[in-house]
PDB file of C-alpha atoms in Angstrom:
ATOM      1  CA  MET D  10      27.823 -70.306  45.974  1.00 40.00           C
ATOM      2  CA  ALA D  11      25.494 -68.412  43.549  1.00 44.00           C
ATOM      3  CA  ASN D  12      25.327 -65.350  45.802  1.00 56.00           C
ATOM      4  CA  GLU D  13      28.922 -65.403  46.963  1.00 73.00           C
ATOM      5  CA  VAL D  14      30.695 -62.074  47.191  1.00 76.00           C
ATOM      6  CA  ILE D  15      34.483 -62.118  47.492  1.00 74.00           C
ATOM      7  CA  LEU D  16      36.722 -59.120  48.023  1.00 76.00           C
ATOM      8  CA  LEU D  17      40.402 -59.311  47.129  1.00 74.00           C
ATOM      9  CA  TYR D  18      42.299 -56.665  49.069  1.00 66.00           C
ATOM     10  CA  PHE D  19      45.570 -55.624  50.689  1.00 74.00           C
ATOM     11  CA  TRP D  20      45.065 -54.706  54.334  1.00 77.00           C
ATOM     12  CA  PRO D  21      46.846 -51.268  54.460  1.00 79.00           C
ATOM     13  CA  SER D  22      45.142 -50.064  51.252  1.00 81.00           C
ATOM     14  CA  MET D  23      42.781 -47.090  51.614  1.00 79.00           C
ATOM     15  CA  PHE D  24      40.792 -48.380  48.657  1.00 82.00           C
ATOM     16  CA  GLY D  25      40.358 -51.762  50.307  1.00 82.00           C
ATOM     17  CA  MET D  26      39.204 -50.092  53.531  1.00 87.00           C
ATOM     18  CA  ARG D  27      36.683 -48.015  51.604  1.00 87.00           C
ATOM     19  CA  THR D  28      35.256 -51.055  49.859  1.00 84.00           C
ATOM     20  CA  ARG D  29      34.903 -53.020  53.095  1.00 85.00           C
ATOM     21  CA  MET D  30      33.182 -50.097  54.835  1.00 90.00           C
ATOM     22  CA  ALA D  31      30.806 -49.535  51.939  1.00 87.00           C
ATOM     23  CA  LEU D  32      29.839 -53.210  51.778  1.00 85.00           C
ATOM     24  CA  ARG D  33      29.185 -53.293  55.512  1.00 89.00           C
ATOM     25  CA  GLU D  34      27.173 -50.070  55.410  1.00 88.00           C
ATOM     26  CA  LYS D  35      25.095 -51.624  52.643  1.00 83.00           C
ATOM     27  CA  GLY D  36      24.565 -54.813  54.621  1.00 85.00           C
ATOM     28  CA  VAL D  37      26.267 -56.981  52.005  1.00 82.00           C
ATOM     29  CA  GLU D  38      27.835 -60.147  53.392  1.00 84.00           C
ATOM     30  CA  PHE D  39      31.187 -60.967  51.871  1.00 82.00           C
ATOM     31  CA  ASP D  40      34.284 -63.084  52.237  1.00 80.00           C
ATOM     32  CA  TYR D  41      37.674 -61.497  51.811  1.00 74.00           C
ATOM     33  CA  LYS D  42      41.021 -62.775  50.708  1.00 74.00           C
ATOM     34  CA  GLU D  43      44.144 -60.812  51.455  1.00 74.00           C
ATOM     35  CA  GLU D  44      46.545 -60.359  48.570  1.00 70.00           C
ATOM     36  CA  ASP D  45      50.319 -60.271  48.647  1.00 67.00           C
ATOM     37  CA  LEU D  46      51.095 -57.470  46.215  1.00 63.00           C
ATOM     38  CA  TRP D  47      54.632 -58.757  45.753  1.00 65.00           C
ATOM     39  CA  ASN D  48      53.294 -62.181  44.835  1.00 71.00           C
ATOM     40  CA  LYS D  49      49.895 -61.660  43.236  1.00 71.00           C
ATOM     41  CA  SER D  50      47.457 -64.561  43.153  1.00 70.00           C
ATOM     42  CA  THR D  51      46.164 -66.184  39.997  1.00 75.00           C
ATOM     43  CA  LEU D  52      42.654 -65.089  40.995  1.00 69.00           C
ATOM     44  CA  LEU D  53      43.691 -61.426  41.131  1.00 65.00           C
ATOM     45  CA  LEU D  54      45.497 -61.622  37.778  1.00 65.00           C
ATOM     46  CA  GLU D  55      42.509 -63.366  36.175  1.00 69.00           C
ATOM     47  CA  THR D  56      39.882 -60.980  37.540  1.00 64.00           C
ATOM     48  CA  ASN D  57      41.853 -57.757  36.968  1.00 61.00           C
ATOM     49  CA  PRO D  58      44.208 -58.677  34.120  1.00 62.00           C
ATOM     50  CA  VAL D  59      44.789 -55.113  32.870  1.00 53.00           C
ATOM     51  CA  HIS D  60      45.568 -53.140  36.029  1.00 54.00           C
ATOM     52  CA  LYS D  61      46.433 -56.099  38.299  1.00 58.00           C
ATOM     53  CA  LYS D  62      45.454 -53.964  41.303  1.00 65.00           C
ATOM     54  CA  ILE D  63      43.276 -54.321  44.373  1.00 58.00           C
ATOM     55  CA  PRO D  64      40.596 -54.105  45.572  1.00 62.00           C
ATOM     56  CA  VAL D  65      38.690 -56.473  43.285  1.00 64.00           C
ATOM     57  CA  LEU D  66      35.082 -57.327  44.071  1.00 65.00           C
ATOM     58  CA  ILE D  67      33.883 -60.650  42.682  1.00 68.00           C
ATOM     59  CA  HIS D  68      30.150 -61.314  42.821  1.00 68.00           C
ATOM     60  CA  ASN D  69      27.735 -63.683  41.191  1.00 65.00           C
ATOM     61  CA  GLY D  70      24.014 -64.153  41.221  1.00 39.00           C
ATOM     62  CA  LYS D  71      22.775 -60.778  42.541  1.00 42.00           C
ATOM     63  CA  PRO D  72      23.729 -57.081  42.527  1.00 41.00           C
ATOM     64  CA  VAL D  73      26.277 -56.188  45.186  1.00 50.00           C
ATOM     65  CA  TRP D  74      24.637 -52.906  46.164  1.00 50.00           C
ATOM     66  CA  SER D  75      21.326 -52.594  47.970  1.00 49.00           C
ATOM     67  CA  ASP D  76      19.207 -49.560  48.827  1.00 50.00           C
ATOM     68  CA  LYS D  77      20.189 -49.744  52.486  1.00 56.00           C
ATOM     69  CA  ASN D  78      22.100 -46.671  53.723  1.00 57.00           C
ATOM     70  CA  PRO D  79      22.604 -44.692  50.494  1.00 66.00           C
ATOM     71  CA  LEU D  80      26.176 -43.412  50.607  1.00 82.00           C
ATOM     72  CA  LEU D  81      25.704 -40.498  48.212  1.00 83.00           C
ATOM     73  CA  PRO D  82      23.165 -37.730  48.947  1.00 84.00           C
ATOM     74  CA  SER D  83      19.955 -37.767  46.903  1.00 84.00           C
ATOM     75  CA  ASP D  84      20.201 -34.016  46.205  1.00 87.00           C
ATOM     76  CA  PRO D  85      22.151 -33.487  42.936  1.00 88.00           C
ATOM     77  CA  TYR D  86      24.167 -30.523  44.259  1.00 90.00           C
ATOM     78  CA  GLN D  87      25.110 -32.303  47.491  1.00 91.00           C
ATOM     79  CA  ARG D  88      25.995 -35.402  45.478  1.00 89.00           C
ATOM     80  CA  ALA D  89      28.299 -33.349  43.252  1.00 93.00           C
ATOM     81  CA  GLN D  90      29.887 -31.771  46.329  1.00 94.00           C
ATOM     82  CA  ALA D  91      30.524 -35.184  47.899  1.00 93.00           C
ATOM     83  CA  ARG D  92      32.200 -36.403  44.716  1.00 93.00           C
ATOM     84  CA  PHE D  93      34.291 -33.235  44.575  1.00 95.00           C
ATOM     85  CA  TRP D  94      35.650 -33.756  48.096  1.00 95.00           C
ATOM     86  CA  VAL D  95      36.532 -37.415  47.555  1.00 94.00           C
ATOM     87  CA  ASP D  96      38.281 -36.425  44.323  1.00 95.00           C
ATOM     88  CA  PHE D  97      40.113 -33.718  46.307  1.00 95.00           C
ATOM     89  CA  ILE D  98      41.202 -36.340  48.855  1.00 95.00           C
ATOM     90  CA  ASP D  99      42.393 -38.751  46.173  1.00 92.00           C
ATOM     91  CA  LYS D 100      44.317 -36.107  44.222  1.00 93.00           C
ATOM     92  CA  ASN D 101      46.070 -34.543  47.212  1.00 94.00           C
ATOM     93  CA  MET D 102      46.293 -36.772  50.274  1.00 92.00           C
ATOM     94  CA  TYR D 103      48.329 -39.653  48.903  1.00 90.00           C
ATOM     95  CA  ASP D 104      51.342 -37.620  47.804  1.00 89.00           C
ATOM     96  CA  ALA D 105      51.347 -35.400  50.892  1.00 90.00           C
ATOM     97  CA  GLN D 106      51.047 -38.251  53.384  1.00 92.00           C
ATOM     98  CA  ARG D 107      53.723 -40.284  51.648  1.00 92.00           C
ATOM     99  CA  LYS D 108      56.201 -37.428  52.092  1.00 92.00           C
ATOM    100  CA  LEU D 109      55.635 -37.651  55.862  1.00 92.00           C
ATOM    101  CA  TRP D 110      56.906 -41.210  56.168  1.00 93.00           C
ATOM    102  CA  GLY D 111      58.698 -41.828  52.876  1.00 92.00           C
ATOM    103  CA  THR D 112      61.101 -38.887  52.678  1.00 91.00           C
ATOM    104  CA  LYS D 113      63.566 -36.903  54.776  1.00 89.00           C
ATOM    105  CA  GLY D 114      64.723 -33.325  55.255  1.00 90.00           C
ATOM    106  CA  GLU D 115      63.281 -30.518  53.176  1.00 92.00           C
ATOM    107  CA  GLU D 116      60.953 -32.751  51.168  1.00 91.00           C
ATOM    108  CA  GLN D 117      59.485 -34.152  54.363  1.00 92.00           C
ATOM    109  CA  GLU D 118      59.016 -30.666  55.834  1.00 92.00           C
ATOM    110  CA  THR D 119      57.221 -29.594  52.657  1.00 92.00           C
ATOM    111  CA  GLY D 120      55.033 -32.686  52.881  1.00 91.00           C
ATOM    112  CA  LYS D 121      54.228 -31.941  56.510  1.00 93.00           C
ATOM    113  CA  LYS D 122      53.006 -28.432  55.668  1.00 93.00           C
ATOM    114  CA  GLU D 123      50.980 -29.719  52.699  1.00 94.00           C
ATOM    115  CA  PHE D 124      49.435 -32.461  54.790  1.00 95.00           C
ATOM    116  CA  ILE D 125      48.360 -30.179  57.626  1.00 96.00           C
ATOM    117  CA  GLU D 126      46.963 -27.642  55.145  1.00 96.00           C
ATOM    118  CA  LEU D 127      44.927 -30.413  53.507  1.00 96.00           C
ATOM    119  CA  LEU D 128      43.574 -31.593  56.851  1.00 97.00           C
ATOM    120  CA  LYS D 129      42.668 -28.033  57.827  1.00 97.00           C
ATOM    121  CA  THR D 130      40.831 -27.587  54.517  1.00 97.00           C
ATOM    122  CA  LEU D 131      38.874 -30.775  55.167  1.00 97.00           C
ATOM    123  CA  GLU D 132      38.247 -29.750  58.772  1.00 98.00           C
ATOM    124  CA  SER D 133      36.841 -26.444  57.533  1.00 97.00           C
ATOM    125  CA  GLU D 134      34.463 -28.317  55.219  1.00 97.00           C
ATOM    126  CA  LEU D 135      33.401 -30.571  58.100  1.00 97.00           C
ATOM    127  CA  GLY D 136      32.690 -27.569  60.339  1.00 96.00           C
ATOM    128  CA  ASP D 137      30.492 -28.452  63.305  1.00 96.00           C
ATOM    129  CA  LYS D 138      28.730 -31.308  61.530  1.00 97.00           C
ATOM    130  CA  THR D 139      28.799 -34.858  62.919  1.00 97.00           C
ATOM    131  CA  TYR D 140      29.748 -36.242  59.507  1.00 97.00           C
ATOM    132  CA  PHE D 141      30.694 -34.568  56.243  1.00 96.00           C
ATOM    133  CA  GLY D 142      27.143 -35.195  55.027  1.00 90.00           C
ATOM    134  CA  GLY D 143      25.567 -33.797  58.179  1.00 93.00           C
ATOM    135  CA  ASP D 144      23.883 -36.352  60.416  1.00 93.00           C
ATOM    136  CA  ASN D 145      24.451 -39.227  57.992  1.00 91.00           C
ATOM    137  CA  PHE D 146      27.686 -41.174  57.548  1.00 94.00           C
ATOM    138  CA  GLY D 147      28.379 -41.276  53.837  1.00 93.00           C
ATOM    139  CA  TYR D 148      30.591 -41.023  50.806  1.00 93.00           C
ATOM    140  CA  VAL D 149      33.121 -38.422  51.964  1.00 96.00           C
ATOM    141  CA  ASP D 150      33.460 -40.030  55.397  1.00 97.00           C
ATOM    142  CA  ILE D 151      34.289 -43.353  53.751  1.00 95.00           C
ATOM    143  CA  GLY D 152      36.715 -41.581  51.409  1.00 95.00           C
ATOM    144  CA  LEU D 153      38.717 -40.036  54.257  1.00 97.00           C
ATOM    145  CA  ILE D 154      38.438 -42.191  57.381  1.00 97.00           C
ATOM    146  CA  GLY D 155      40.856 -44.870  56.155  1.00 95.00           C
ATOM    147  CA  PHE D 156      43.713 -42.394  56.554  1.00 96.00           C
ATOM    148  CA  TYR D 157      42.960 -42.243  60.277  1.00 97.00           C
ATOM    149  CA  SER D 158      44.471 -45.715  60.718  1.00 96.00           C
ATOM    150  CA  TRP D 159      47.746 -44.247  59.405  1.00 96.00           C
ATOM    151  CA  PHE D 160      47.732 -41.141  61.631  1.00 97.00           C
ATOM    152  CA  HIS D 161      50.001 -42.677  64.283  1.00 96.00           C
ATOM    153  CA  ALA D 162      52.534 -43.533  61.581  1.00 95.00           C
ATOM    154  CA  TYR D 163      52.342 -39.989  60.213  1.00 95.00           C
ATOM    155  CA  GLU D 164      52.917 -38.608  63.692  1.00 96.00           C
ATOM    156  CA  LYS D 165      55.776 -40.984  64.449  1.00 94.00           C
ATOM    157  CA  TYR D 166      57.735 -40.360  61.264  1.00 93.00           C
ATOM    158  CA  GLY D 167      56.523 -36.841  60.474  1.00 92.00           C
ATOM    159  CA  ASN D 168      57.072 -35.580  64.016  1.00 91.00           C
ATOM    160  CA  LEU D 169      53.710 -33.837  64.343  1.00 93.00           C
ATOM    161  CA  ASN D 170      50.597 -33.887  66.511  1.00 96.00           C
ATOM    162  CA  ILE D 171      47.512 -34.044  64.314  1.00 96.00           C
ATOM    163  CA  GLU D 172      44.991 -33.601  67.130  1.00 97.00           C
ATOM    164  CA  SER D 173      46.542 -30.319  68.241  1.00 97.00           C
ATOM    165  CA  GLU D 174      46.383 -29.054  64.654  1.00 96.00           C
ATOM    166  CA  CYS D 175      42.927 -30.403  63.724  1.00 97.00           C
ATOM    167  CA  PRO D 176      40.917 -31.267  66.865  1.00 97.00           C
ATOM    168  CA  LYS D 177      37.529 -31.303  65.118  1.00 97.00           C
ATOM    169  CA  LEU D 178      38.785 -33.728  62.503  1.00 98.00           C
ATOM    170  CA  ILE D 179      40.047 -36.086  65.196  1.00 98.00           C
ATOM    171  CA  ALA D 180      36.697 -35.844  67.014  1.00 98.00           C
ATOM    172  CA  TRP D 181      34.986 -36.737  63.713  1.00 98.00           C
ATOM    173  CA  ALA D 182      37.331 -39.721  63.259  1.00 98.00           C
ATOM    174  CA  LYS D 183      36.572 -41.000  66.760  1.00 98.00           C
ATOM    175  CA  THR D 184      32.848 -40.731  66.033  1.00 98.00           C
ATOM    176  CA  CYS D 185      33.335 -42.692  62.807  1.00 97.00           C
ATOM    177  CA  MET D 186      35.257 -45.381  64.700  1.00 97.00           C
ATOM    178  CA  GLN D 187      32.158 -46.034  66.802  1.00 97.00           C
ATOM    179  CA  ARG D 188      30.467 -47.441  63.709  1.00 96.00           C
ATOM    180  CA  GLU D 189      30.888 -51.183  63.340  1.00 95.00           C
ATOM    181  CA  SER D 190      31.454 -50.876  59.588  1.00 94.00           C
ATOM    182  CA  VAL D 191      34.453 -48.616  60.211  1.00 96.00           C
ATOM    183  CA  ALA D 192      35.918 -50.358  63.255  1.00 96.00           C
ATOM    184  CA  LYS D 193      35.895 -53.710  61.430  1.00 94.00           C
ATOM    185  CA  SER D 194      37.404 -52.298  58.240  1.00 94.00           C
ATOM    186  CA  LEU D 195      40.363 -50.269  59.499  1.00 95.00           C
ATOM    187  CA  PRO D 196      43.616 -52.005  60.491  1.00 94.00           C
ATOM    188  CA  ASP D 197      45.346 -51.652  63.856  1.00 96.00           C
ATOM    189  CA  PRO D 198      47.434 -48.426  63.802  1.00 96.00           C
ATOM    190  CA  GLU D 199      50.362 -50.293  65.397  1.00 96.00           C
ATOM    191  CA  LYS D 200      50.301 -52.791  62.537  1.00 95.00           C
ATOM    192  CA  VAL D 201      50.385 -49.868  60.109  1.00 95.00           C
ATOM    193  CA  ILE D 202      53.468 -48.461  61.887  1.00 96.00           C
ATOM    194  CA  GLU D 203      55.198 -51.845  61.520  1.00 95.00           C
ATOM    195  CA  PHE D 204      54.270 -51.928  57.832  1.00 93.00           C
ATOM    196  CA  VAL D 205      55.577 -48.389  57.237  1.00 94.00           C
ATOM    197  CA  THR D 206      58.802 -49.226  59.072  1.00 94.00           C
ATOM    198  CA  GLU D 207      59.364 -52.158  56.722  1.00 92.00           C
ATOM    199  CA  ILE D 208      58.657 -49.997  53.679  1.00 91.00           C
ATOM    200  CA  ARG D 209      61.110 -47.375  54.919  1.00 92.00           C
ATOM    201  CA  LYS D 210      63.760 -50.067  55.202  1.00 90.00           C
ATOM    202  CA  LYS D 211      63.042 -51.224  51.648  1.00 87.00           C
ATOM    203  CA  ILE D 212      63.412 -47.723  50.267  1.00 84.00           C
ATOM    204  CA  MET D 213      66.488 -47.258  52.451  1.00 76.00           C
ATOM    205  CA  ILE D 214      65.261 -44.426  54.662  1.00 74.00           C
ATOM    206  CA  GLU D 215      65.723 -46.507  57.826  1.00 63.00           C
TER     207      GLU D 215
END
């Protein structure tokens, strides 16, 4: 039990997906416990009493991170660039993607344009590289790939075809999905659609 690593997460959460991918890339063995965000566990409230949010990583006995597969580039400039792009993703993607499935009419149309523009910006940064960091799967890839599991939901409710708009980005996503760390960390897109449908009912869009 001294070296036990436990991850508390909520399966559709991008942040939970990122944490699971990073742990697997680092070769860290862990157990995970899914949280019900409408009925938070005592363990979650005790381990994150201020924010009461997931993911929460609980470890004891040894550092969680190892030197295997460094996720950030060693070059300071490239490292700063990687952090910039993940910050760009976090500051822009969440609002734009939510408008695709969580709104109607003009607001949804605005969200659709914003979302495609964001993807095209990211696709331009990717260019002809295999991964955002070149030949190595890393920080920016982990920051973005979780959204891929939601793409079918975006297409269903946003009435768009992402591959026709951003073919290189979809090719990148399919390459990422060949990695075990990614394939095991992302949820089934059909399950995401079911989840989004339920949320839409709760916010009375359906």
